[in-house]
mmCIF file of N, CA and C and ligand atoms in Angstrom:
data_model
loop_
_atom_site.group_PDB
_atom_site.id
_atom_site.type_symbol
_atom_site.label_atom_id
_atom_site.label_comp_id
_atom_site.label_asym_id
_atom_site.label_seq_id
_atom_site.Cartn_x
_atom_site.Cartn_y
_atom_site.Cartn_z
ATOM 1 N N UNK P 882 115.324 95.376 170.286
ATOM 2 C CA UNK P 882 115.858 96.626 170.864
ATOM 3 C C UNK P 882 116.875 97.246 169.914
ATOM 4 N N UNK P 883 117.615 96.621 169.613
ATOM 5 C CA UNK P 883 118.830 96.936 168.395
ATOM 6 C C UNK P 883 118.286 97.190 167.430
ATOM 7 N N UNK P 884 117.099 96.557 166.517
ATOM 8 C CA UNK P 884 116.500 96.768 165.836
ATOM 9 C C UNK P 884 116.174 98.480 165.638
ATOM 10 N N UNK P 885 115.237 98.585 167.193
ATOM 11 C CA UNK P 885 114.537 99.498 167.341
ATOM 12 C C UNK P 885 115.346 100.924 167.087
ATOM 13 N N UNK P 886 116.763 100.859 167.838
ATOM 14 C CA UNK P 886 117.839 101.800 167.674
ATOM 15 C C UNK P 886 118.348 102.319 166.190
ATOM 16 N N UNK P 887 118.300 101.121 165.352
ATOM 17 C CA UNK P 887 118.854 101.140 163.754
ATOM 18 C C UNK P 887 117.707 102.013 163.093
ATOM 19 N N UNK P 888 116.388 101.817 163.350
ATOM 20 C CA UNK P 888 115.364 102.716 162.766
ATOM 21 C C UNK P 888 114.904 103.802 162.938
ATOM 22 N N UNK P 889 115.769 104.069 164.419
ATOM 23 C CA UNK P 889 115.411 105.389 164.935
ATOM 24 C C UNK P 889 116.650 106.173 164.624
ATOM 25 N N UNK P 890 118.016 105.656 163.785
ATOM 26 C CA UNK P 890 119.083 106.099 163.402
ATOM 27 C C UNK P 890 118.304 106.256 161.670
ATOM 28 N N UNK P 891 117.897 105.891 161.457
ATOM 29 C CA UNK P 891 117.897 105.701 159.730
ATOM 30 C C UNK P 891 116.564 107.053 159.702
ATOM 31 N N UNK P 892 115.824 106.780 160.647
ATOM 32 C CA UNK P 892 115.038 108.352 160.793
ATOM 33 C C UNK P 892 115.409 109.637 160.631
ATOM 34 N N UNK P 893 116.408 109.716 161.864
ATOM 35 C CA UNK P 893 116.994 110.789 161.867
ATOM 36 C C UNK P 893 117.959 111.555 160.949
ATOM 37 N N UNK P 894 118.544 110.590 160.521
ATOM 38 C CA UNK P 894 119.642 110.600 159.227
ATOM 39 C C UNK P 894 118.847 111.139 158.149
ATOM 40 N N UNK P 895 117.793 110.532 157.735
ATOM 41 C CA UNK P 895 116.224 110.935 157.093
ATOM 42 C C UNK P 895 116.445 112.597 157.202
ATOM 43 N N UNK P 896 115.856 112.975 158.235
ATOM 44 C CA UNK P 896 115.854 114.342 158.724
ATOM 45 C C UNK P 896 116.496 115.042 158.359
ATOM 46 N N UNK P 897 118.202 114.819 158.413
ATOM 47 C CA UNK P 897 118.884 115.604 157.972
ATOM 48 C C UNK P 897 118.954 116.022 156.534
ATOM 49 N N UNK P 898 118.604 114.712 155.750
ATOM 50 C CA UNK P 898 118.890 115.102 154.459
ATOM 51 C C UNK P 898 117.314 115.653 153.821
ATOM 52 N N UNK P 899 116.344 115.703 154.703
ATOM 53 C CA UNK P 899 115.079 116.326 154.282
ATOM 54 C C UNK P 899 115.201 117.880 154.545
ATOM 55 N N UNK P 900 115.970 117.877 155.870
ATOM 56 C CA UNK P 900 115.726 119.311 156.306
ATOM 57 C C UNK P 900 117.490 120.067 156.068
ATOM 58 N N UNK P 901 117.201 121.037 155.729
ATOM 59 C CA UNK P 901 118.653 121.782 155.499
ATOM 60 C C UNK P 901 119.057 122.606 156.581
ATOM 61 N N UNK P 902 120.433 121.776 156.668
ATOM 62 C CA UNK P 902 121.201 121.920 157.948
ATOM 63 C C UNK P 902 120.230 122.423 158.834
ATOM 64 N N UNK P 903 119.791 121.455 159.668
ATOM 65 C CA UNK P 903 119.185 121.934 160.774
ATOM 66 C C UNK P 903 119.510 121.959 162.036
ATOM 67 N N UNK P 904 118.778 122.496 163.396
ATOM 68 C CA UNK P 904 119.172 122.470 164.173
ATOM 69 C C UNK P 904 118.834 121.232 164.999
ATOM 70 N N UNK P 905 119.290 120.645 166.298
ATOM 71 C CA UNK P 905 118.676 119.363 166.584
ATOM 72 C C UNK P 905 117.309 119.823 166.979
ATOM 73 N N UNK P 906 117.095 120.790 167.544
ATOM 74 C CA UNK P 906 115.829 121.058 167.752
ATOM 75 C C UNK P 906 114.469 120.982 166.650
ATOM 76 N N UNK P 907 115.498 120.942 165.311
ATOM 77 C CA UNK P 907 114.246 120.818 164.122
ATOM 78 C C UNK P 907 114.280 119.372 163.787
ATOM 79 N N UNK P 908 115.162 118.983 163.692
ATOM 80 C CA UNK P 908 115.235 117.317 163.659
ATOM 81 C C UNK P 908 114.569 116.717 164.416
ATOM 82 N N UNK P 909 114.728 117.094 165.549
ATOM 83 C CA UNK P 909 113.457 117.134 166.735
ATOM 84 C C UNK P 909 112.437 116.765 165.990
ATOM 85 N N UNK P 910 111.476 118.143 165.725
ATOM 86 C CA UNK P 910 110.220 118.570 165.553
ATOM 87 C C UNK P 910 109.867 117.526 164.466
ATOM 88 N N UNK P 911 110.701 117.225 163.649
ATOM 89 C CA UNK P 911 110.912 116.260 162.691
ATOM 90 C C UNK P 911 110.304 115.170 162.591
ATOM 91 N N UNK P 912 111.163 114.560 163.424
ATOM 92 C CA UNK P 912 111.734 113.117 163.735
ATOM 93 C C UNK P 912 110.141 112.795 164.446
ATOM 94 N N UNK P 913 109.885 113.606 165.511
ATOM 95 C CA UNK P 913 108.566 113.699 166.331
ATOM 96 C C UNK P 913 107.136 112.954 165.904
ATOM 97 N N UNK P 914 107.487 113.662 164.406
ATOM 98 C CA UNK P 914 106.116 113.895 163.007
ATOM 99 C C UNK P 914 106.160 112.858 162.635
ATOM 100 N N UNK P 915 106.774 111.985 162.282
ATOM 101 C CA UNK P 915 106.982 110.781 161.527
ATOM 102 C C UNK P 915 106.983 109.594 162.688
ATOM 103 N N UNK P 916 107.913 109.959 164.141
ATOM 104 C CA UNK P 916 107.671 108.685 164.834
ATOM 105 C C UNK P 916 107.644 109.892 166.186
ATOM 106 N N UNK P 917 106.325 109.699 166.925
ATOM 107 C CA UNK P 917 106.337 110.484 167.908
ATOM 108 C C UNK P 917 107.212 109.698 169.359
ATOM 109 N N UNK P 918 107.347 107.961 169.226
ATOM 110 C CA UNK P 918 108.120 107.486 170.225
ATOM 111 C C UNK P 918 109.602 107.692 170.342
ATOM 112 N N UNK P 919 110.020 108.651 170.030
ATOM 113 C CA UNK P 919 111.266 108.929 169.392
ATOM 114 C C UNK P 919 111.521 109.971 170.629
ATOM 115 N N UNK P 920 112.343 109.621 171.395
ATOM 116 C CA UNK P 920 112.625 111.281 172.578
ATOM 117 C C UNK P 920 113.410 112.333 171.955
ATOM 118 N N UNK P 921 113.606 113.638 172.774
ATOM 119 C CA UNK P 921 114.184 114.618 172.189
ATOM 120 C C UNK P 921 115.932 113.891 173.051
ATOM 121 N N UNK P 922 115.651 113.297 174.218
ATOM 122 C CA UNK P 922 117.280 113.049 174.381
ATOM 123 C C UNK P 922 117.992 111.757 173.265
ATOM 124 N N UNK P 923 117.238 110.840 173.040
ATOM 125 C CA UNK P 923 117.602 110.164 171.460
ATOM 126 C C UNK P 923 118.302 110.938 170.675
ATOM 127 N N UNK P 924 117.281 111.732 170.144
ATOM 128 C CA UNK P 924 117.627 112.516 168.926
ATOM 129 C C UNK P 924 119.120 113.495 168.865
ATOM 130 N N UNK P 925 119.287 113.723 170.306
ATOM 131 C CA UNK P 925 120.366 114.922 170.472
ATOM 132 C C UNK P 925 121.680 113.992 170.548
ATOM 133 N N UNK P 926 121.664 112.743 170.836
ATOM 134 C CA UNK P 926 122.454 111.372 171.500
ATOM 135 C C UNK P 926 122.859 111.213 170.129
ATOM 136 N N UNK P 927 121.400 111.010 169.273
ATOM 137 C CA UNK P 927 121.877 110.028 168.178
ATOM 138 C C UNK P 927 122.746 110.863 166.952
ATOM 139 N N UNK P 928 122.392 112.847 167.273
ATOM 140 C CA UNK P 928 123.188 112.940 166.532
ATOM 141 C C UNK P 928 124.750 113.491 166.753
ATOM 142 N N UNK P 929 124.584 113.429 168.337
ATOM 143 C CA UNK P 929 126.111 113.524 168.440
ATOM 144 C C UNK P 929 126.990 112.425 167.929
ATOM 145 N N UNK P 930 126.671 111.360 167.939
ATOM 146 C CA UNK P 930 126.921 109.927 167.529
ATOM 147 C C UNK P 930 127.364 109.962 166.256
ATOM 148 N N UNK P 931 126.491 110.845 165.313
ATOM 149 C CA UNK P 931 126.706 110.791 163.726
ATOM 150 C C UNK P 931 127.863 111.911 163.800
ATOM 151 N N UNK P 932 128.032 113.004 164.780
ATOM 152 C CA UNK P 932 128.959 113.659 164.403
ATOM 153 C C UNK P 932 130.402 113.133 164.604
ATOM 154 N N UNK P 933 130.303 112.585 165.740
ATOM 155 C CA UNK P 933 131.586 111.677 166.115
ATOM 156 C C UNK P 933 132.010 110.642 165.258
ATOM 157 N N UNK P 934 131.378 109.838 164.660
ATOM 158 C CA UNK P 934 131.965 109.105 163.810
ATOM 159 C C UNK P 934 131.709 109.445 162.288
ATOM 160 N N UNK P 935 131.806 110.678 162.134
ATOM 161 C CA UNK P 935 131.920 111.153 161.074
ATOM 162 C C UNK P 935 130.619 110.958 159.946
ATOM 163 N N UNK P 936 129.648 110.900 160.337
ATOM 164 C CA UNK P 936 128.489 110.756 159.374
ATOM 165 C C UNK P 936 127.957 111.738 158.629
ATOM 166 N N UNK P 937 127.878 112.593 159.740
ATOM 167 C CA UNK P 937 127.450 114.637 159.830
ATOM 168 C C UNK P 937 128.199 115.123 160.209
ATOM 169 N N UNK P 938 128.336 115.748 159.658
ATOM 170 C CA UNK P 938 129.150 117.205 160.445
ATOM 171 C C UNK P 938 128.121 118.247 161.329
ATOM 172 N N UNK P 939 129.016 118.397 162.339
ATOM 173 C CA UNK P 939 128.096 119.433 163.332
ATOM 174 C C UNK P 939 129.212 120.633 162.986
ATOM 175 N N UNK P 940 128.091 121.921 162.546
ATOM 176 C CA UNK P 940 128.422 123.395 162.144
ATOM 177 C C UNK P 940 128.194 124.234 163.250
ATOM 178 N N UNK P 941 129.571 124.564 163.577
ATOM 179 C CA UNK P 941 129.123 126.033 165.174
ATOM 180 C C UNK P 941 128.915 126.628 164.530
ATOM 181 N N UNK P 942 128.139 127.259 164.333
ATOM 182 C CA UNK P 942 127.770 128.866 163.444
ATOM 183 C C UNK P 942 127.943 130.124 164.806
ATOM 184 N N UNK P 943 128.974 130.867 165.318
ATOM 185 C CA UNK P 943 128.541 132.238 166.260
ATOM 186 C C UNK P 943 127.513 132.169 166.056
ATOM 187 N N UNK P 944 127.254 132.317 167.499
ATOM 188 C CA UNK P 944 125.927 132.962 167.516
ATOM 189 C C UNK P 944 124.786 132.169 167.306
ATOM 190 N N UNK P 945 124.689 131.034 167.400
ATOM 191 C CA UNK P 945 123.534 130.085 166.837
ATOM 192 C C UNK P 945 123.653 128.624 167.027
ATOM 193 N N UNK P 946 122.516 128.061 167.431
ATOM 194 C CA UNK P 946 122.375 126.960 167.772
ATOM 195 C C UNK P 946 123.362 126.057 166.705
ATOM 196 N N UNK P 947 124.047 124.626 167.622
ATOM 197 C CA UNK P 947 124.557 123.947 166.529
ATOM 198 C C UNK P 947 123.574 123.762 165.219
ATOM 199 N N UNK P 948 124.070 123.237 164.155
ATOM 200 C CA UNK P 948 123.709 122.902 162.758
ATOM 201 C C UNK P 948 124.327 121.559 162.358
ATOM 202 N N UNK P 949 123.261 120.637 161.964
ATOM 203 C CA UNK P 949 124.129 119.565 161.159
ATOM 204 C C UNK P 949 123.722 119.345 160.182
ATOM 205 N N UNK P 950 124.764 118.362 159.383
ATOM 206 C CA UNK P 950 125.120 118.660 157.920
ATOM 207 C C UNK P 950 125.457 117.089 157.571
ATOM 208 N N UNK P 951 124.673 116.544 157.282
ATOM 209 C CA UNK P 951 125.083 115.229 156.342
ATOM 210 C C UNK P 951 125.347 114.873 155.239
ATOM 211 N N UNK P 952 126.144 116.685 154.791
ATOM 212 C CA UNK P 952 127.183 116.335 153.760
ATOM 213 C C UNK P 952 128.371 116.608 154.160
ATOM 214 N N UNK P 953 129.283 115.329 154.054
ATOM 215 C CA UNK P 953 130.401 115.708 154.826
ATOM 216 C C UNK P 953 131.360 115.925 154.231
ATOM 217 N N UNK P 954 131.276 116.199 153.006
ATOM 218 C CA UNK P 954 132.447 116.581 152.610
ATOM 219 C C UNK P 954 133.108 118.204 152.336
ATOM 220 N N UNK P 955 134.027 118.135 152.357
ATOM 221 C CA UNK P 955 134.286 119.633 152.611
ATOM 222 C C UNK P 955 133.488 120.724 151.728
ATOM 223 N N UNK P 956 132.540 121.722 151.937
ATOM 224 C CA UNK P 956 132.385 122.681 151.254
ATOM 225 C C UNK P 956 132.227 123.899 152.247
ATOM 226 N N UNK P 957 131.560 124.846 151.382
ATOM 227 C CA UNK P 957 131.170 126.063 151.835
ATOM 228 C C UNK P 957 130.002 126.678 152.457
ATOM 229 N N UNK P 958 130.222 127.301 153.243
ATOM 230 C CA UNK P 958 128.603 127.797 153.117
ATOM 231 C C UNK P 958 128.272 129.353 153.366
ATOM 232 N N UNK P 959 126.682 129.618 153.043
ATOM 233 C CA UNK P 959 126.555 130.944 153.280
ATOM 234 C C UNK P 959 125.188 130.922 154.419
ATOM 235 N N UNK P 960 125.687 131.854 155.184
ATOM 236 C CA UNK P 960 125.035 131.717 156.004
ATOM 237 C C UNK P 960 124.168 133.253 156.652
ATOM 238 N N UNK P 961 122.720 133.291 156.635
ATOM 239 C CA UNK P 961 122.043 134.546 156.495
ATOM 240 C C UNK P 961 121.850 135.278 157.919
ATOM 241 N N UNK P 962 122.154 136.528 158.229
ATOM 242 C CA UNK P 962 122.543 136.617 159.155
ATOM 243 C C UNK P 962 121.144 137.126 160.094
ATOM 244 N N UNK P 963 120.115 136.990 159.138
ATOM 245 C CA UNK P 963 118.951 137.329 159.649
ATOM 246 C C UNK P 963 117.786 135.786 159.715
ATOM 247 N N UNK P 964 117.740 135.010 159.219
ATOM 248 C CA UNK P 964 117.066 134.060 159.577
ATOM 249 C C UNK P 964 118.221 132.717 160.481
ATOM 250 N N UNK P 965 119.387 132.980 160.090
ATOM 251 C CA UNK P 965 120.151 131.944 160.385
ATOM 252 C C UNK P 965 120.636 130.847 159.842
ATOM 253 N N UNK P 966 119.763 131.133 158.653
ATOM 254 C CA UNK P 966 119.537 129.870 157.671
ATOM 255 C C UNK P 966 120.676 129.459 156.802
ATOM 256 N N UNK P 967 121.555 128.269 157.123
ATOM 257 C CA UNK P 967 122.401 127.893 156.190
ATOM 258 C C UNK P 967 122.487 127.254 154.356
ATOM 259 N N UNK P 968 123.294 127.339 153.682
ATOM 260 C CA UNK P 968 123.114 127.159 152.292
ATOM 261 C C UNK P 968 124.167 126.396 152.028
ATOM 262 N N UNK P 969 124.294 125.428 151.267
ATOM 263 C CA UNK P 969 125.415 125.064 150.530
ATOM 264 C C UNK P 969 126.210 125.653 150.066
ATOM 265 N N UNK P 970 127.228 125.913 149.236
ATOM 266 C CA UNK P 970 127.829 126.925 148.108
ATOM 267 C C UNK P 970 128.572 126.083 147.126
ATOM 268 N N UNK P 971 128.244 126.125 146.211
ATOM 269 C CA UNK P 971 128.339 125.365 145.288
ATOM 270 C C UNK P 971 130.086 125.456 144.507
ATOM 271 N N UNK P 972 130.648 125.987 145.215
ATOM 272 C CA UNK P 972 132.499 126.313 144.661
ATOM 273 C C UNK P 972 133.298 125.068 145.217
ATOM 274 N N UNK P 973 133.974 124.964 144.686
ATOM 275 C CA UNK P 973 135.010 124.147 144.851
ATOM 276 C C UNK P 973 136.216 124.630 145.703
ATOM 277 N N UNK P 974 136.852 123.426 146.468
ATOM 278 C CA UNK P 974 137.573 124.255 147.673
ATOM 279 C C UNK P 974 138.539 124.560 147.342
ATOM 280 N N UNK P 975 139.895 124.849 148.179
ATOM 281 C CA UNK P 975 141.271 125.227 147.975
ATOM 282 C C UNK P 975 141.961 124.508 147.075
ATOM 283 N N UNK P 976 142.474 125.603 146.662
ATOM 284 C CA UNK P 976 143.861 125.223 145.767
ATOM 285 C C UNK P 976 144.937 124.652 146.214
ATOM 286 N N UNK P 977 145.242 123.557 145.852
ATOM 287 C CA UNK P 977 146.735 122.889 146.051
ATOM 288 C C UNK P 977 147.294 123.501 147.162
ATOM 289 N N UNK P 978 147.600 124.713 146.652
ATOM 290 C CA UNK P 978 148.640 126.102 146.825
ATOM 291 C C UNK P 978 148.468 125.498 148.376
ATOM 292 N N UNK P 979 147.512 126.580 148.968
ATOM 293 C CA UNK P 979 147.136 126.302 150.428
ATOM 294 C C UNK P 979 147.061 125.184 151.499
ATOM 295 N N UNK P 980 147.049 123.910 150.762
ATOM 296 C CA UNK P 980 147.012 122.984 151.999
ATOM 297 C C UNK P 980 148.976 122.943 151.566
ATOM 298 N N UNK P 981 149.403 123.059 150.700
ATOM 299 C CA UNK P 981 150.909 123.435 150.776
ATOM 300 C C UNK P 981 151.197 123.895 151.545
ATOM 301 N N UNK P 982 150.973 125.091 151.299
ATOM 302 C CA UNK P 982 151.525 126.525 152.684
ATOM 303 C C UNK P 982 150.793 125.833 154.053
ATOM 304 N N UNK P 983 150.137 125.402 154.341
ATOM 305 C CA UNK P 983 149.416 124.765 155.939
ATOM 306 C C UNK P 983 150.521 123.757 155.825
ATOM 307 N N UNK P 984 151.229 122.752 154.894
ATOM 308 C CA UNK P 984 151.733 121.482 155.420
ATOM 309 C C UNK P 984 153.300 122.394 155.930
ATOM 310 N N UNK P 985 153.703 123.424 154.865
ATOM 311 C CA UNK P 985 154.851 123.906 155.265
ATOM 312 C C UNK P 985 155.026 124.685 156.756
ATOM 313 N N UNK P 986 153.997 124.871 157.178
ATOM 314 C CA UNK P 986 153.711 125.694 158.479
ATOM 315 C C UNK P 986 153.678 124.252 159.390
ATOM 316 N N UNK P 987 153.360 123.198 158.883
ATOM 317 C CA UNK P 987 153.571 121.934 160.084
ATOM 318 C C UNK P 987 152.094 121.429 160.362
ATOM 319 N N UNK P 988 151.257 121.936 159.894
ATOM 320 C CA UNK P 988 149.660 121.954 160.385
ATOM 321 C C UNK P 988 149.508 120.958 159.258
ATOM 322 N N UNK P 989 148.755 120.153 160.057
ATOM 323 C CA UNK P 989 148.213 119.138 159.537
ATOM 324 C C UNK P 989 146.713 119.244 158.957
ATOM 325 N N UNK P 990 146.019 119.206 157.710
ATOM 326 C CA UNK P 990 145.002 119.778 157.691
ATOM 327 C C UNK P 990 143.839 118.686 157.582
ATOM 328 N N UNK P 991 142.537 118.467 158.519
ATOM 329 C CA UNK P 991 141.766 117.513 158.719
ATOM 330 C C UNK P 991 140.586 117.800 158.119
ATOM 331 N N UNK P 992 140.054 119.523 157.468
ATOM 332 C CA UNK P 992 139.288 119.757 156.938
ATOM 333 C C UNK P 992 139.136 120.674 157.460
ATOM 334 N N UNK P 993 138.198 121.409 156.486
ATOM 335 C CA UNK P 993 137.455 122.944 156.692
ATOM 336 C C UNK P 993 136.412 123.558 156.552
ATOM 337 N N UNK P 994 135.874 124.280 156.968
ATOM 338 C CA UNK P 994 134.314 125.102 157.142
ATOM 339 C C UNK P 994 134.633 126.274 156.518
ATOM 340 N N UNK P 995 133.772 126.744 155.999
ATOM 341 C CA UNK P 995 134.247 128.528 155.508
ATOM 342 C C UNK P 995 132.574 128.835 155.371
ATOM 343 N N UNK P 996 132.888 130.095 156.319
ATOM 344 C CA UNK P 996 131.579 130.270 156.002
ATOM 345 C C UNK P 996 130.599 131.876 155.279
ATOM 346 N N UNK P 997 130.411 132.194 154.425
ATOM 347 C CA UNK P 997 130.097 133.582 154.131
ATOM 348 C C UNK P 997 128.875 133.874 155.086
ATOM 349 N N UNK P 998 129.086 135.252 155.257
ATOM 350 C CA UNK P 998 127.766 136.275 155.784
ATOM 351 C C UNK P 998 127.465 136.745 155.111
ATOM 352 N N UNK P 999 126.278 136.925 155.128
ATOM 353 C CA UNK P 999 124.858 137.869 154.397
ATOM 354 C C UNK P 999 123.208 137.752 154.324
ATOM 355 N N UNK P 1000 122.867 137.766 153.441
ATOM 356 C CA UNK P 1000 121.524 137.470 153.516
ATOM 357 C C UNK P 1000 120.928 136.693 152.754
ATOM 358 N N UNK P 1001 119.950 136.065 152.840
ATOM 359 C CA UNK P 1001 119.598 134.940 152.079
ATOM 360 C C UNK P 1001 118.599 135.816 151.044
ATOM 361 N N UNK P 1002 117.937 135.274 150.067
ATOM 362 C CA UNK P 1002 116.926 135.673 148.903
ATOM 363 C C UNK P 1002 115.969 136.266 149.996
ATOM 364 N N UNK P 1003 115.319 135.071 150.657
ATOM 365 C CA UNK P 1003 113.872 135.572 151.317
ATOM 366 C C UNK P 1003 114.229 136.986 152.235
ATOM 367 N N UNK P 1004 115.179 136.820 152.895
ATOM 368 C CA UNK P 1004 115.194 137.902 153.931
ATOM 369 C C UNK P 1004 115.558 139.710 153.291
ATOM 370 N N UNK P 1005 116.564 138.909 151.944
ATOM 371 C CA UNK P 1005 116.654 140.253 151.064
ATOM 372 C C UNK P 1005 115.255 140.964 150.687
ATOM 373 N N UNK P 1006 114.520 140.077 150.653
ATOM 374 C CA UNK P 1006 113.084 140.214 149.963
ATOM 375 C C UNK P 1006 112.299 141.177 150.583
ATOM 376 N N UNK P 1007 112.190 140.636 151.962
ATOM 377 C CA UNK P 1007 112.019 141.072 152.720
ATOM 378 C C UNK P 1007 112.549 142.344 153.300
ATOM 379 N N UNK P 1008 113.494 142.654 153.554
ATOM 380 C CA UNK P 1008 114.611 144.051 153.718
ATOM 381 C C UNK P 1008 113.829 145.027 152.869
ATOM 382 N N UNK P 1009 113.572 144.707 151.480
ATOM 383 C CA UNK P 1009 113.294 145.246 150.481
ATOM 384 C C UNK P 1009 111.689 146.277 150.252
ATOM 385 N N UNK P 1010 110.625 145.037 151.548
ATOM 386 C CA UNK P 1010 109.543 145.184 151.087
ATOM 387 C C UNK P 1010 109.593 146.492 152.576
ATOM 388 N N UNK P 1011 109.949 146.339 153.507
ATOM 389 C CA UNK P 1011 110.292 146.770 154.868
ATOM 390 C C UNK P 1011 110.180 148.159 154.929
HETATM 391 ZN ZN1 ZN S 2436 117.587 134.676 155.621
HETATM 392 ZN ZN1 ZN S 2437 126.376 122.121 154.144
#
């Protein structure tokens, strides 16, 4: 049984890093393909689980189904405001400066999301052909 749990964790984890930032619902569809004994309440369980103990990060995006992210370390992202589709961003985060000014304000800083709007390649493409 424990067994069974560890492989249906190492799946899903799978998922994430196959599929970019997805929603649980695609991890879902996913997870499904590869092991259909796999439930959709598992999958939603197992990745609240990874978000809580810090494995993934779960991304509120307004407006849009959660997103998770099993890279957890702090970056950026851009995010298209027509497919929904999230991106990495390849910059490097804050300057010194700023978690300064946050410690001098008393705020303790645990990490951060930043996220740009716009459009992705395909959907520009698209706009374009329209
Ligand atoms: Zn797009
Ligand atoms: Zn990301």
């Amino acid at each position: 049984m424990q067994e069974r749990q560890t492989k249906q964790k190492q799946i899903i984890y799978e998922a994430l890093q196959t599929l970019d930032h997805p929603t649980a619902t695609e991890v879902y569809g996913w997870v499904h393909n590869v092991c259909p004994t796999v439930s959709r309440a598992t999958v939603f369980r197992v990745l609240g689980g990874f978000a809580a103990s810090g494995r993934a990060l779960e991304l509120r995006v307004a407006g849009n189904e959660v997103r998770y992210d099993y890279n957890t370390m702090p970056h950026y992202h851009a995010h298209c405001r027509m497919c929904g589709r999230l991106a990495d961003v390849g910059v490097k985060g804050f300057s010194e400066e700023t978690f300064a000014a946050m410690a001098a304000c008393g705020f303790e800083v645990e990490g951060y999301s930043i996220e740009f709007f716009g459009l992705c390649a395909d959907c520009k493409k698209e706009m374009g052909q329209a």
